[in-house]
């Protein structure tokens, strides 16, 4: 056991299912060190199963001359801008105001984000060694950056500079590995830490599955249910109408229920109002909204589902960890690469065919509902 704290830095300063989970997995793999959880803003996510998170800028000032060991914790952190992060840690009303004011003004939004978070950088969840007086070991574990080529030249240069400072660098998909190789930056492949959820937290998740809302869902749907999730960018009326028709057909064919859940309540994640609109499009009564946003409740819901479909990569990963089959919903089912397809192509066996658009949902799930 070492007395030197390890700083775990990541996007677990906002409500996103995958990021909250990644913090727990990282903590469970570093039990030999005292741990400090840091993000771009100070937030307390413990009511939702997360951690009390410190703001990295404040933490660095207070760290003084102590050696700083820092681990950048997973997720698609190589492409998250400081502005996006600044918005996502705001309450919804404040986020809407900030988006309306700054979203179309690139210079102003960068200045606003820097002022708000006390950081002078373009990419939010990548710490420069110089932020600390005595940096020691900096690592990046199972990070993603599928859309690195879409960043501005200045942002790409910043990513290259930060990664060249790393003592350890692993990425979770071959698309990111390919991008970094093109920059002359070596990295190793490592599966997303969420793959370990069943073995590390199976007892905790089982406890949550047997009580509260997860147990209520099983009682409501004795023939089983499909756990369904999608982000707010699926929320146009045409898409919702198609998705509703696919889910109605699924209910008729299987007798199972549909349980809708949110994998993230932060701005630009999942919108409960969009889910309610979907329910208004559906004909069947075999659908309910899962209200809990607690990390372990969501894991419990996924662990007992008959199948999963959603745009959340960690929804797919957690379901698979518990032996639950599923498909990833994507806006562009062919052609353009996204993090779900990149991950499936890296680690799945013929999994790419399970990255589908809403119109093909029933056909993709049909093998699992008999």
Short mmCIF file of C-alpha atoms in Angstrom, two decimals:
data_model
loop_
_atom_site.label_atom_id
_atom_site.label_comp_id
_atom_site.label_asym_id
_atom_site.label_seq_id
_atom_site.Cartn_x
_atom_site.Cartn_y
_atom_site.Cartn_z
CA UNK A 1 0.00 0.00 0.00
CA UNK A 2 1.49 3.33 -1.04
CA UNK A 3 0.81 6.61 0.74
CA UNK A 4 0.98 8.61 -2.49
CA UNK A 5 -2.55 9.34 -3.75
CA UNK A 6 -3.49 8.49 -7.29
CA UNK A 7 -5.61 11.06 -9.09
CA UNK A 8 -8.31 9.48 -11.24
CA UNK A 9 -9.34 12.09 -13.80
CA UNK A 10 -12.30 11.67 -16.11
CA UNK A 11 -15.80 12.66 -17.12
CA UNK A 12 -17.41 11.36 -13.94
CA UNK A 13 -18.23 14.94 -12.95
CA UNK A 14 -21.58 14.69 -14.77
CA UNK A 15 -24.35 12.15 -14.97
CA UNK A 16 -23.39 9.69 -17.65
CA UNK A 17 -23.85 5.98 -16.97
CA UNK A 18 -20.62 4.87 -18.60
CA UNK A 19 -18.40 7.49 -16.99
CA UNK A 20 -19.80 6.82 -13.51
CA UNK A 21 -19.12 3.12 -14.04
CA UNK A 22 -15.58 3.70 -15.33
CA UNK A 23 -14.68 5.57 -12.14
CA UNK A 24 -15.75 2.55 -10.06
CA UNK A 25 -13.80 0.09 -12.19
CA UNK A 26 -10.70 2.29 -12.06
CA UNK A 27 -11.01 2.55 -8.27
CA UNK A 28 -11.37 -1.22 -7.94
CA UNK A 29 -8.16 -1.80 -9.92
CA UNK A 30 -6.09 0.67 -7.86
CA UNK A 31 -6.86 -0.45 -4.33
CA UNK A 32 -3.21 -0.22 -3.32
CA UNK A 33 -3.29 3.61 -3.38
CA UNK A 34 -5.38 6.33 -1.78
CA UNK A 35 -7.60 7.72 -4.53
CA UNK A 36 -8.72 11.21 -5.49
CA UNK A 37 -11.51 11.63 -8.06
CA UNK A 38 -11.24 14.67 -10.30
CA UNK A 39 -13.10 16.18 -13.24
CA UNK A 40 -13.28 19.59 -14.82
CA UNK A 41 -15.74 20.75 -12.12
CA UNK A 42 -16.45 19.93 -8.49
CA UNK A 43 -19.58 17.81 -8.37
CA UNK A 44 -21.09 15.30 -5.96
CA UNK A 45 -22.52 12.36 -7.92
CA UNK A 46 -22.87 10.07 -4.90
CA UNK A 47 -26.70 10.29 -4.88
CA UNK A 48 -26.61 8.55 -8.29
CA UNK A 49 -23.97 5.97 -7.38
CA UNK A 50 -21.00 8.08 -8.46
CA UNK A 51 -18.30 9.84 -6.47
CA UNK A 52 -17.54 13.18 -4.90
CA UNK A 53 -15.42 14.79 -7.62
CA UNK A 54 -12.94 17.64 -7.25
CA UNK A 55 -12.20 20.26 -9.90
CA UNK A 56 -8.82 19.48 -11.46
CA UNK A 57 -7.74 23.15 -11.63
CA UNK A 58 -8.37 23.65 -7.91
CA UNK A 59 -6.83 20.31 -7.06
CA UNK A 60 -3.63 21.13 -8.95
CA UNK A 61 -3.23 24.43 -7.11
CA UNK A 62 -3.71 22.74 -3.76
CA UNK A 63 -1.44 19.78 -4.57
CA UNK A 64 1.68 21.82 -4.01
CA UNK A 65 5.02 20.04 -4.32
CA UNK A 66 3.67 16.54 -3.73
CA UNK A 67 4.37 14.04 -6.53
CA UNK A 68 1.37 13.86 -8.86
CA UNK A 69 0.40 10.49 -10.31
CA UNK A 70 -2.60 10.84 -12.60
CA UNK A 71 -4.65 8.32 -14.56
CA UNK A 72 -6.93 9.54 -17.35
CA UNK A 73 -9.91 7.22 -17.04
CA UNK A 74 -11.40 5.80 -20.23
CA UNK A 75 -14.32 6.90 -22.33
CA UNK A 76 -14.28 9.01 -25.49
CA UNK A 77 -12.19 11.69 -23.76
CA UNK A 78 -9.76 12.46 -26.58
CA UNK A 79 -12.39 14.45 -28.49
CA UNK A 80 -14.48 16.14 -25.76
CA UNK A 81 -13.99 19.90 -25.99
CA UNK A 82 -13.65 22.16 -22.97
CA UNK A 83 -16.83 23.95 -24.04
CA UNK A 84 -18.82 20.72 -24.26
CA UNK A 85 -17.58 19.66 -20.84
CA UNK A 86 -18.40 23.05 -19.33
CA UNK A 87 -21.98 22.80 -20.60
CA UNK A 88 -22.46 19.19 -19.50
CA UNK A 89 -21.63 19.91 -15.85
CA UNK A 90 -24.29 22.64 -15.66
CA UNK A 91 -27.86 22.25 -14.40
CA UNK A 92 -30.30 21.94 -17.35
CA UNK A 93 -31.62 25.52 -17.31
CA UNK A 94 -28.14 27.03 -17.10
CA UNK A 95 -26.94 24.68 -19.83
CA UNK A 96 -29.74 25.82 -22.15
CA UNK A 97 -28.82 29.45 -21.55
CA UNK A 98 -25.15 28.78 -22.23
CA UNK A 99 -25.90 26.88 -25.43
CA UNK A 100 -28.17 29.65 -26.70
CA UNK A 101 -25.51 32.25 -25.98
CA UNK A 102 -22.29 30.54 -27.06
CA UNK A 103 -22.97 27.56 -29.31
CA UNK A 104 -22.53 29.44 -32.60
CA UNK A 105 -19.68 31.67 -31.42
CA UNK A 106 -16.48 29.61 -31.34
CA UNK A 107 -14.12 32.22 -29.81
CA UNK A 108 -16.65 33.29 -27.18
CA UNK A 109 -17.51 29.77 -26.11
CA UNK A 110 -13.84 28.84 -25.65
CA UNK A 111 -13.26 31.95 -23.52
CA UNK A 112 -16.39 31.26 -21.48
CA UNK A 113 -15.39 27.64 -20.85
CA UNK A 114 -11.85 28.61 -19.80
CA UNK A 115 -13.16 31.24 -17.42
CA UNK A 116 -15.77 28.93 -15.94
CA UNK A 117 -13.49 25.93 -15.40
CA UNK A 118 -10.18 27.68 -14.72
CA UNK A 119 -8.43 25.71 -17.47
CA UNK A 120 -6.63 26.98 -20.55
CA UNK A 121 -6.99 24.11 -23.01
CA UNK A 122 -9.22 22.97 -25.86
CA UNK A 123 -9.73 19.31 -24.90
CA UNK A 124 -11.35 18.97 -21.51
CA UNK A 125 -10.23 15.64 -20.06
CA UNK A 126 -6.52 15.72 -20.94
CA UNK A 127 -4.25 17.19 -18.27
CA UNK A 128 -0.96 18.84 -19.17
CA UNK A 129 1.89 17.74 -16.95
CA UNK A 130 2.75 21.39 -16.31
CA UNK A 131 -0.55 21.84 -14.44
CA UNK A 132 1.19 20.21 -11.46
CA UNK A 133 4.46 21.37 -9.89
CA UNK A 134 5.84 17.84 -9.52
CA UNK A 135 4.22 15.58 -12.13
CA UNK A 136 5.33 11.99 -11.94
CA UNK A 137 3.45 9.18 -13.73
CA UNK A 138 0.68 10.16 -16.16
CA UNK A 139 -1.35 7.46 -17.90
CA UNK A 140 -4.27 7.08 -20.30
CA UNK A 141 -6.20 3.82 -19.98
CA UNK A 142 -8.62 2.48 -22.62
CA UNK A 143 -9.42 5.92 -24.00
CA UNK A 144 -11.32 6.59 -27.20
CA UNK A 145 -10.98 9.13 -29.99
CA UNK A 146 -12.85 7.79 -33.00
CA UNK A 147 -13.55 11.29 -34.34
CA UNK A 148 -10.06 12.72 -33.89
CA UNK A 149 -9.82 13.70 -37.59
CA UNK A 150 -12.86 15.95 -37.14
CA UNK A 151 -11.14 18.13 -34.53
CA UNK A 152 -9.70 21.51 -35.49
CA UNK A 153 -5.97 21.61 -36.25
CA UNK A 154 -5.31 23.40 -32.95
CA UNK A 155 -7.25 20.77 -30.99
CA UNK A 156 -5.46 17.93 -32.79
CA UNK A 157 -2.12 19.51 -31.95
CA UNK A 158 -3.12 19.68 -28.29
CA UNK A 159 -4.13 16.02 -28.24
CA UNK A 160 -0.79 15.03 -29.80
CA UNK A 161 1.12 17.10 -27.25
CA UNK A 162 -0.72 15.62 -24.27
CA UNK A 163 -0.37 12.03 -25.46
CA UNK A 164 3.35 12.45 -26.10
CA UNK A 165 3.66 13.33 -22.41
CA UNK A 166 2.05 10.06 -21.32
CA UNK A 167 3.98 7.32 -19.57
CA UNK A 168 1.29 4.74 -20.42
CA UNK A 169 -1.22 4.93 -23.27
CA UNK A 170 -3.87 2.37 -24.18
CA UNK A 171 -6.91 2.87 -26.41
CA UNK A 172 -10.10 0.85 -26.64
CA UNK A 173 -10.63 0.57 -30.41
CA UNK A 174 -8.68 0.13 -33.62
CA UNK A 175 -10.01 3.33 -35.19
CA UNK A 176 -8.39 5.42 -32.45
CA UNK A 177 -5.25 3.26 -32.66
CA UNK A 178 -5.08 3.94 -36.41
CA UNK A 179 -5.46 7.71 -35.95
CA UNK A 180 -2.67 7.82 -33.38
CA UNK A 181 -0.39 5.65 -35.52
CA UNK A 182 -0.81 8.20 -38.30
CA UNK A 183 0.56 10.80 -35.90
CA UNK A 184 3.48 8.59 -34.95
CA UNK A 185 2.12 7.98 -31.44
CA UNK A 186 2.39 4.35 -30.28
CA UNK A 187 -0.42 2.89 -28.16
CA UNK A 188 -1.70 -0.49 -27.07
CA UNK A 189 -5.22 -1.86 -27.33
CA UNK A 190 -7.17 -2.48 -24.12
CA UNK A 191 -10.85 -3.45 -23.77
CA UNK A 192 -13.15 -0.94 -22.17
CA UNK A 193 -12.99 -1.41 -18.36
CA UNK A 194 -16.78 -1.74 -18.33
CA UNK A 195 -16.29 -5.30 -19.56
CA UNK A 196 -15.28 -6.17 -15.98
CA UNK A 197 -18.53 -5.01 -14.37
CA UNK A 198 -20.03 -8.44 -13.72
CA UNK A 199 -16.96 -9.93 -12.08
CA UNK A 200 -16.16 -6.86 -9.99
CA UNK A 201 -19.62 -5.65 -9.02
CA UNK A 202 -21.92 -8.61 -9.59
CA UNK A 203 -22.96 -8.86 -5.92
CA UNK A 204 -23.77 -5.15 -5.67
CA UNK A 205 -25.78 -5.27 -8.89
CA UNK A 206 -27.58 -8.44 -7.81
CA UNK A 207 -28.63 -6.74 -4.59
CA UNK A 208 -30.09 -3.81 -6.55
CA UNK A 209 -31.80 -6.19 -8.99
CA UNK A 210 -33.79 -7.82 -6.23
CA UNK A 211 -35.35 -4.68 -4.82
CA UNK A 212 -36.79 -1.30 -5.74
CA UNK A 213 -37.53 -0.33 -9.30
CA UNK A 214 -35.51 -3.10 -11.00
CA UNK A 215 -37.62 -5.68 -9.16
CA UNK A 216 -40.79 -3.76 -10.06
CA UNK A 217 -39.89 -3.97 -13.76
CA UNK A 218 -39.58 -7.76 -13.60
CA UNK A 219 -42.93 -7.99 -11.83
CA UNK A 220 -44.51 -5.72 -14.45
CA UNK A 221 -43.18 -7.85 -17.32
CA UNK A 222 -43.23 -11.51 -16.19
CA UNK A 223 -42.42 -12.68 -19.74
CA UNK A 224 -39.30 -10.54 -19.79
CA UNK A 225 -38.41 -7.15 -21.17
CA UNK A 226 -36.12 -5.41 -23.61
CA UNK A 227 -34.09 -2.55 -22.11
CA UNK A 228 -34.21 0.36 -24.59
CA UNK A 229 -32.20 3.59 -24.53
CA UNK A 230 -31.37 6.31 -27.03
CA UNK A 231 -29.83 9.78 -26.90
CA UNK A 232 -31.69 13.00 -27.59
CA UNK A 233 -30.46 13.22 -31.18
CA UNK A 234 -32.89 10.41 -32.06
CA UNK A 235 -35.73 12.68 -30.97
CA UNK A 236 -37.17 14.01 -34.24
CA UNK A 237 -40.74 12.97 -34.95
CA UNK A 238 -39.93 10.88 -38.01
CA UNK A 239 -37.32 8.82 -36.15
CA UNK A 240 -39.57 8.36 -33.12
CA UNK A 241 -42.44 7.16 -35.31
CA UNK A 242 -40.23 4.52 -36.93
CA UNK A 243 -38.79 3.44 -33.59
CA UNK A 244 -42.26 3.18 -32.05
CA UNK A 245 -43.42 0.94 -34.90
CA UNK A 246 -40.39 -1.30 -34.47
CA UNK A 247 -40.94 -1.63 -30.71
CA UNK A 248 -44.66 -2.31 -31.14
CA UNK A 249 -43.78 -5.10 -33.58
CA UNK A 250 -41.27 -6.48 -31.09
CA UNK A 251 -43.90 -6.62 -28.34
CA UNK A 252 -46.42 -8.36 -30.62
CA UNK A 253 -43.86 -10.93 -31.76
CA UNK A 254 -42.39 -11.74 -28.35
CA UNK A 255 -44.94 -10.91 -25.65
CA UNK A 256 -42.17 -9.11 -23.80
CA UNK A 257 -42.34 -5.58 -22.44
CA UNK A 258 -40.28 -2.53 -23.28
CA UNK A 259 -38.46 -0.72 -20.48
CA UNK A 260 -37.09 2.67 -21.51
CA UNK A 261 -34.20 4.03 -19.46
CA UNK A 262 -31.83 6.99 -19.52
CA UNK A 263 -28.11 6.28 -19.63
CA UNK A 264 -27.28 9.90 -18.92
CA UNK A 265 -29.11 12.91 -17.53
CA UNK A 266 -26.41 15.50 -18.29
CA UNK A 267 -27.07 18.05 -21.07
CA UNK A 268 -26.72 16.56 -24.56
CA UNK A 269 -27.42 13.07 -23.24
CA UNK A 270 -30.85 11.42 -22.86
CA UNK A 271 -34.01 13.54 -22.62
CA UNK A 272 -36.96 12.15 -20.66
CA UNK A 273 -39.37 14.29 -22.70
CA UNK A 274 -38.22 12.51 -25.88
CA UNK A 275 -38.92 9.13 -24.28
CA UNK A 276 -42.41 10.31 -23.32
CA UNK A 277 -43.00 11.37 -26.91
CA UNK A 278 -41.95 7.92 -28.07
CA UNK A 279 -44.45 6.34 -25.70
CA UNK A 280 -47.12 8.58 -27.23
CA UNK A 281 -46.32 7.13 -30.66
CA UNK A 282 -46.56 3.51 -29.46
CA UNK A 283 -49.77 1.49 -29.65
CA UNK A 284 -48.91 -1.20 -27.13
CA UNK A 285 -49.35 -0.73 -23.42
CA UNK A 286 -46.40 -3.00 -22.73
CA UNK A 287 -43.99 -0.13 -22.15
CA UNK A 288 -42.79 1.75 -19.11
CA UNK A 289 -40.25 4.43 -18.24
CA UNK A 290 -37.52 3.47 -15.79
CA UNK A 291 -37.23 6.40 -13.43
CA UNK A 292 -34.06 5.62 -11.50
CA UNK A 293 -30.83 7.27 -12.57
CA UNK A 294 -28.75 5.37 -10.03
CA UNK A 295 -25.75 3.63 -11.56
CA UNK A 296 -26.33 0.25 -9.93
CA UNK A 297 -30.08 0.31 -10.66
CA UNK A 298 -29.33 0.81 -14.35
CA UNK A 299 -26.80 -2.02 -14.26
CA UNK A 300 -29.40 -4.18 -12.50
CA UNK A 301 -31.99 -3.39 -15.16
CA UNK A 302 -29.56 -4.41 -17.91
CA UNK A 303 -28.40 -7.54 -16.10
CA UNK A 304 -31.92 -9.02 -15.96
CA UNK A 305 -33.13 -7.95 -19.42
CA UNK A 306 -33.86 -10.44 -22.21
CA UNK A 307 -32.22 -8.09 -24.72
CA UNK A 308 -30.80 -4.58 -25.01
CA UNK A 309 -30.90 -1.95 -27.72
CA UNK A 310 -29.55 1.56 -27.40
CA UNK A 311 -27.09 4.20 -28.47
CA UNK A 312 -25.12 3.94 -25.22
CA UNK A 313 -21.93 1.96 -25.77
CA UNK A 314 -21.73 1.14 -22.08
CA UNK A 315 -25.33 -0.04 -22.10
CA UNK A 316 -24.23 -2.59 -24.71
CA UNK A 317 -21.05 -3.47 -22.83
CA UNK A 318 -22.77 -3.98 -19.46
CA UNK A 319 -25.58 -6.02 -20.99
CA UNK A 320 -23.07 -8.27 -22.75
CA UNK A 321 -21.07 -8.67 -19.53
CA UNK A 322 -24.17 -10.30 -18.02
CA UNK A 323 -24.83 -12.48 -21.06
CA UNK A 324 -27.67 -10.28 -22.37
CA UNK A 325 -27.68 -10.00 -26.20
CA UNK A 326 -28.20 -6.65 -27.81
CA UNK A 327 -27.76 -4.21 -30.65
CA UNK A 328 -26.36 -0.71 -30.87
CA UNK A 329 -28.59 1.99 -32.32
CA UNK A 330 -26.68 4.30 -34.64
CA UNK A 331 -27.80 7.31 -36.62
CA UNK A 332 -25.78 6.24 -39.67
CA UNK A 333 -26.02 2.44 -39.92
CA UNK A 334 -23.49 2.23 -42.75
CA UNK A 335 -20.46 4.22 -43.79
CA UNK A 336 -19.41 6.72 -41.13
CA UNK A 337 -17.51 5.36 -38.13
CA UNK A 338 -18.73 6.02 -34.60
CA UNK A 339 -17.60 4.77 -31.21
CA UNK A 340 -20.14 1.91 -31.05
CA UNK A 341 -19.18 0.52 -34.44
CA UNK A 342 -15.47 1.06 -33.78
CA UNK A 343 -15.65 -0.83 -30.51
CA UNK A 344 -17.72 -3.68 -31.95
CA UNK A 345 -15.37 -4.09 -34.88
CA UNK A 346 -12.40 -4.21 -32.51
CA UNK A 347 -13.69 -6.65 -29.93
CA UNK A 348 -16.81 -8.32 -31.29
CA UNK A 349 -17.29 -11.47 -33.33
CA UNK A 350 -19.33 -10.36 -36.35
CA UNK A 351 -20.75 -7.64 -34.11
CA UNK A 352 -20.74 -4.90 -36.75
CA UNK A 353 -24.01 -6.25 -38.11
CA UNK A 354 -25.57 -5.44 -34.75
CA UNK A 355 -24.99 -1.70 -35.20
CA UNK A 356 -28.31 -0.79 -36.78
CA UNK A 357 -30.54 2.13 -37.62
CA UNK A 358 -34.01 2.38 -36.08
CA UNK A 359 -35.73 0.97 -39.18
CA UNK A 360 -33.82 -2.32 -38.81
CA UNK A 361 -34.26 -2.76 -35.08
CA UNK A 362 -36.86 -5.54 -35.18
CA UNK A 363 -34.89 -7.62 -37.67
CA UNK A 364 -31.70 -7.26 -35.62
CA UNK A 365 -33.37 -8.25 -32.32
CA UNK A 366 -35.52 -11.01 -33.77
CA UNK A 367 -32.94 -13.80 -33.18
CA UNK A 368 -32.95 -13.02 -29.44
CA UNK A 369 -36.67 -12.81 -28.68
CA UNK A 370 -37.92 -16.29 -29.45
#
